[in-house]
């Protein structure tokens, strides 16, 4: 059940100077402009650089010289980066609110590891070799782990600590399984090595069509949970007094995170730091209100992901560095700097 904002947050909103709200609105619009620019840059940069005019004709002129390059190769990669970024940002923000842990990310509850274990199982035992085959196994693995974490966390008596502990235990067990299978099966090791890095290289429109419904439903659900998660951040007793249904909110939050992270991981592999770093950075200038954190995270996460993908294409031309490696290289030092500069923002 969705509830009104807690009194403290309503008072804070009422007391907030109009210019501060205007600044946040302008900031969000500015982030959208940056994202649109990165979408164009992502399509333009490749083995053969294209101008903005060539990108335009490639997108809207079916008979143009650049149509095959833009639509056939680069558009799917860019769209997948956009969708995966939105999914990772929203899932990270929801999980940080659900666990009341600003350092939480999709890996904390084992969702990434569930997807990885399912993919290695598909490769090693079922002979799956195509990306479209990976997608469904990875999503089912992520969903199974999400349900298992919620059950082990106590369902109706689930708490942030129980969910985190259950996710950590399942992650450890699945990591051992994944490593054992990959060591015993050289073919699985070779095929998994590329997927587990995290990449947009193999993107195609078929993959996008498969994951789009899950990301769309998960995004709508995550945004709708902003108010009840705000209430839960004040403590269970206060949330109940405000009319929040704690069990329903936790279950729906787990469902949203599983849909989002499972779909993104299935399509791209486990990409680290995006779901962890972006919501944490956003919280530092928006405050703890999920109604502001979620939209900013949904815009800035694909900015980070697409930016990292573009950097990966530039630094090793004509080859490229996979986006999962670039996000780790960029995200690690930046996150350490943020943590050292100020105490981790409390939810």
Coordinates of C-alpha atoms in Angstrom, one line a residue, residues 119 121 157 216 221 301 319:
X119 CA 24.5 -19.0 -16.9
X121 CA 24.9 -24.1 -15.6
X157 CA 9.3 -11.3 9.7
X216 CA 9.7 -1.5 -17.7
X221 CA 7.2 -0.6 -9.5
X301 CA 23.2 5.6 -14.0
X319 CA 40.2 -2.8 -29.9

